[in-house]
PDB file of C-alpha atoms in Angstrom:
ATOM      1  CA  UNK A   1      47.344  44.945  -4.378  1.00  0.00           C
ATOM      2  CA  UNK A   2      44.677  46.131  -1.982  1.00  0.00           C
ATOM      3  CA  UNK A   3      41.862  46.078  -4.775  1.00  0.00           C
ATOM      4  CA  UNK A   4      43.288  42.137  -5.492  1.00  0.00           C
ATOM      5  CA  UNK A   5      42.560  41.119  -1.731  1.00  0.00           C
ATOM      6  CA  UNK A   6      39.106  43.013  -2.228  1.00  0.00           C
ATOM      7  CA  UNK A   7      38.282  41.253  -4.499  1.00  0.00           C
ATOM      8  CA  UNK A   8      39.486  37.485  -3.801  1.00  0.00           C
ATOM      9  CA  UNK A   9      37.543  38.224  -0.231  1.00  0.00           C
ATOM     10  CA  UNK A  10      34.550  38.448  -2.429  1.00  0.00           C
ATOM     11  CA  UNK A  11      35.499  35.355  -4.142  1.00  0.00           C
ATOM     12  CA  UNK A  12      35.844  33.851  -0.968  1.00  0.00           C
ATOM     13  CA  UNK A  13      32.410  35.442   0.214  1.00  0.00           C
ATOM     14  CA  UNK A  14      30.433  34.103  -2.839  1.00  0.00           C
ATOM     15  CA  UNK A  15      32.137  30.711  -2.516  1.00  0.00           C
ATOM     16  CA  UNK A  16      31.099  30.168   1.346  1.00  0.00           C
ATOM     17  CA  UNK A  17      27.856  31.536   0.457  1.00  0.00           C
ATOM     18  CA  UNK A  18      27.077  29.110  -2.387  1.00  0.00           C
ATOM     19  CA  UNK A  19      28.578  26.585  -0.458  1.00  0.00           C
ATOM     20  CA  UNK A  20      26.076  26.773   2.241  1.00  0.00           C
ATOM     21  CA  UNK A  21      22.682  27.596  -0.289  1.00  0.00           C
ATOM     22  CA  UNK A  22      24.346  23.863  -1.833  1.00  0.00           C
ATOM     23  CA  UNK A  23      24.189  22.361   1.698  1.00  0.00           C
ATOM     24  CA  UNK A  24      20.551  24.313   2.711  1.00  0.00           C
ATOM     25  CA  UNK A  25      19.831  22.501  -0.667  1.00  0.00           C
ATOM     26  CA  UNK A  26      20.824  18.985  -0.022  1.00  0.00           C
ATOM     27  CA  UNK A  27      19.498  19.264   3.501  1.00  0.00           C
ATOM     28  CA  UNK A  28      15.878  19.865   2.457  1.00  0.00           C
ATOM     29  CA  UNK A  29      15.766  17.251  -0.173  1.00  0.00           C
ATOM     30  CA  UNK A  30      17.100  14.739   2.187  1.00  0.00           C
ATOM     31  CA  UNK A  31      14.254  16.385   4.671  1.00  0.00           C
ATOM     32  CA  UNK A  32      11.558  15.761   2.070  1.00  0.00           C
ATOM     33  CA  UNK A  33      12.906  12.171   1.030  1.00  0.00           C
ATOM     34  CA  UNK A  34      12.865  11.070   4.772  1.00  0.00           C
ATOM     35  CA  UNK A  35       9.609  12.383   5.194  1.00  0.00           C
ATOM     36  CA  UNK A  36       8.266  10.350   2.069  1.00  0.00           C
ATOM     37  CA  UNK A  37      10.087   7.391   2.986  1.00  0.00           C
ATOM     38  CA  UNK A  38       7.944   7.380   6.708  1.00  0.00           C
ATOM     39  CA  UNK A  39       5.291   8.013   4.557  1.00  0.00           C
ATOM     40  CA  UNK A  40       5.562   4.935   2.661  1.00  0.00           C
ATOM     41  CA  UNK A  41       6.319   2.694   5.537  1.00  0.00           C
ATOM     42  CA  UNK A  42       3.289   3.734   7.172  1.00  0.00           C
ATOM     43  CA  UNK A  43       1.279   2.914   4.588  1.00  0.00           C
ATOM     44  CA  UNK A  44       2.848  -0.151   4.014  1.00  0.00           C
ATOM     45  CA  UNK A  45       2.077  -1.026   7.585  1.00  0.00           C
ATOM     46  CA  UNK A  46      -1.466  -0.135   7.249  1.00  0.00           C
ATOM     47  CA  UNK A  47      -1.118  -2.395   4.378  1.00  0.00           C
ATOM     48  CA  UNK A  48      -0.147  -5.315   5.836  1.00  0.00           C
ATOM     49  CA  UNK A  49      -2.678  -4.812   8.729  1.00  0.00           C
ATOM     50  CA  UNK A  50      -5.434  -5.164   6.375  1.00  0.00           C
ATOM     51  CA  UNK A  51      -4.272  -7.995   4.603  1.00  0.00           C
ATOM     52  CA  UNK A  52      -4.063  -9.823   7.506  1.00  0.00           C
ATOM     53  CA  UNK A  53      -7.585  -8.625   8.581  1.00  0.00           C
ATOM     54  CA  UNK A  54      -8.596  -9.882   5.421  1.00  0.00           C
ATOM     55  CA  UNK A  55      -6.791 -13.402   5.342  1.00  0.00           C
ATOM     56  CA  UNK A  56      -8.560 -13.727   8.969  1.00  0.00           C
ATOM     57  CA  UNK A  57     -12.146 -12.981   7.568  1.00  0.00           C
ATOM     58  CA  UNK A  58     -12.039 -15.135   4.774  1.00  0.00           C
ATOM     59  CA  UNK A  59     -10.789 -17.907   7.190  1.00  0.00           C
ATOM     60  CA  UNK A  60     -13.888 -17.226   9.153  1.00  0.00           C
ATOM     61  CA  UNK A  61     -15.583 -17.153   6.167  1.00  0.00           C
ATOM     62  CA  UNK A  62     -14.362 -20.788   5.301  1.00  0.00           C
ATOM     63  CA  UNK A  63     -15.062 -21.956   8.304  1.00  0.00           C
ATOM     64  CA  UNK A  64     -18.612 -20.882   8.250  1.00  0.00           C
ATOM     65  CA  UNK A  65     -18.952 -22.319   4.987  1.00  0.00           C
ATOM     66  CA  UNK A  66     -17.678 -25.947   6.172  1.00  0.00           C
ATOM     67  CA  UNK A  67     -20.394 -25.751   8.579  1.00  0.00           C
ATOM     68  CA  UNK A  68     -22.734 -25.119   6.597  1.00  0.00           C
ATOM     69  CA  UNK A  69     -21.716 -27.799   3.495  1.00  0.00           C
ATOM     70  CA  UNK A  70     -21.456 -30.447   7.280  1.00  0.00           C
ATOM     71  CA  UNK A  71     -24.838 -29.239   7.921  1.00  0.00           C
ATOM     72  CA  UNK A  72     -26.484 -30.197   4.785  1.00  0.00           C
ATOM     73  CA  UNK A  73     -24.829 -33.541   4.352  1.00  0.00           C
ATOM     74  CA  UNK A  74     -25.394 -34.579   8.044  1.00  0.00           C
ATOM     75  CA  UNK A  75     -29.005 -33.099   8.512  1.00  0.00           C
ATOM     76  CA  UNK A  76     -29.934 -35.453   5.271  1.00  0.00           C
ATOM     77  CA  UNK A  77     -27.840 -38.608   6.874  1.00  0.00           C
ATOM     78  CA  UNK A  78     -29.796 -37.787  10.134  1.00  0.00           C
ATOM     79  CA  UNK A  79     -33.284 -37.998   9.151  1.00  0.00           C
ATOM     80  CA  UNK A  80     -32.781 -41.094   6.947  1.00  0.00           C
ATOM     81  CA  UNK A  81     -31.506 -42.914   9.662  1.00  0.00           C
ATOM     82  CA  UNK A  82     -34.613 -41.894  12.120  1.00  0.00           C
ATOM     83  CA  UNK A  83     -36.509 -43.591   9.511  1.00  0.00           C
ATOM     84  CA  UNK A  84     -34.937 -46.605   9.177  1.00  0.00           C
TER      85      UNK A  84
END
């Protein structure tokens, strides 16, 4: 009877003890998958910031082109009518 309650202690030992390598298991994966997930949403920050530094420069971009196209057209339209 004794050796029976030796030995379902031990059950009971290896059962807690798995039990908690299971849970140290889980814990680090959901560790690691947190960590990737900040990861991931800091680079899709840094992301966004340069798309939007790159819709801004091509606006600029635009806009210095416009000037340029106004420049020619008016520059032609101005000397034509100093010499009428």
């Amino acid at each position: 009877m004794v050796v029976l309650l030796v030995r379902v202690c031990l059950v009971v030992q290896e059962m807690l003890a798995l039990k908690k390598a299971y849970a140290d298991v889980i814990l680090n994966t959901m560790k690691e998958s947190a960590g990737r997930v900040m990861v991931s949403e800091k680079r899709a920050l840094m992301f966004q910031q340069e798309l939007t530094a790159a819709k801004e420069n091509a606006l600029h971009m635009l806009m210095r082109l416009k000037k340029m196209m106004d420049a020619k057209v008016l520059l032609p339209n101005f000397v034509v009518d100093m010499v009428i």
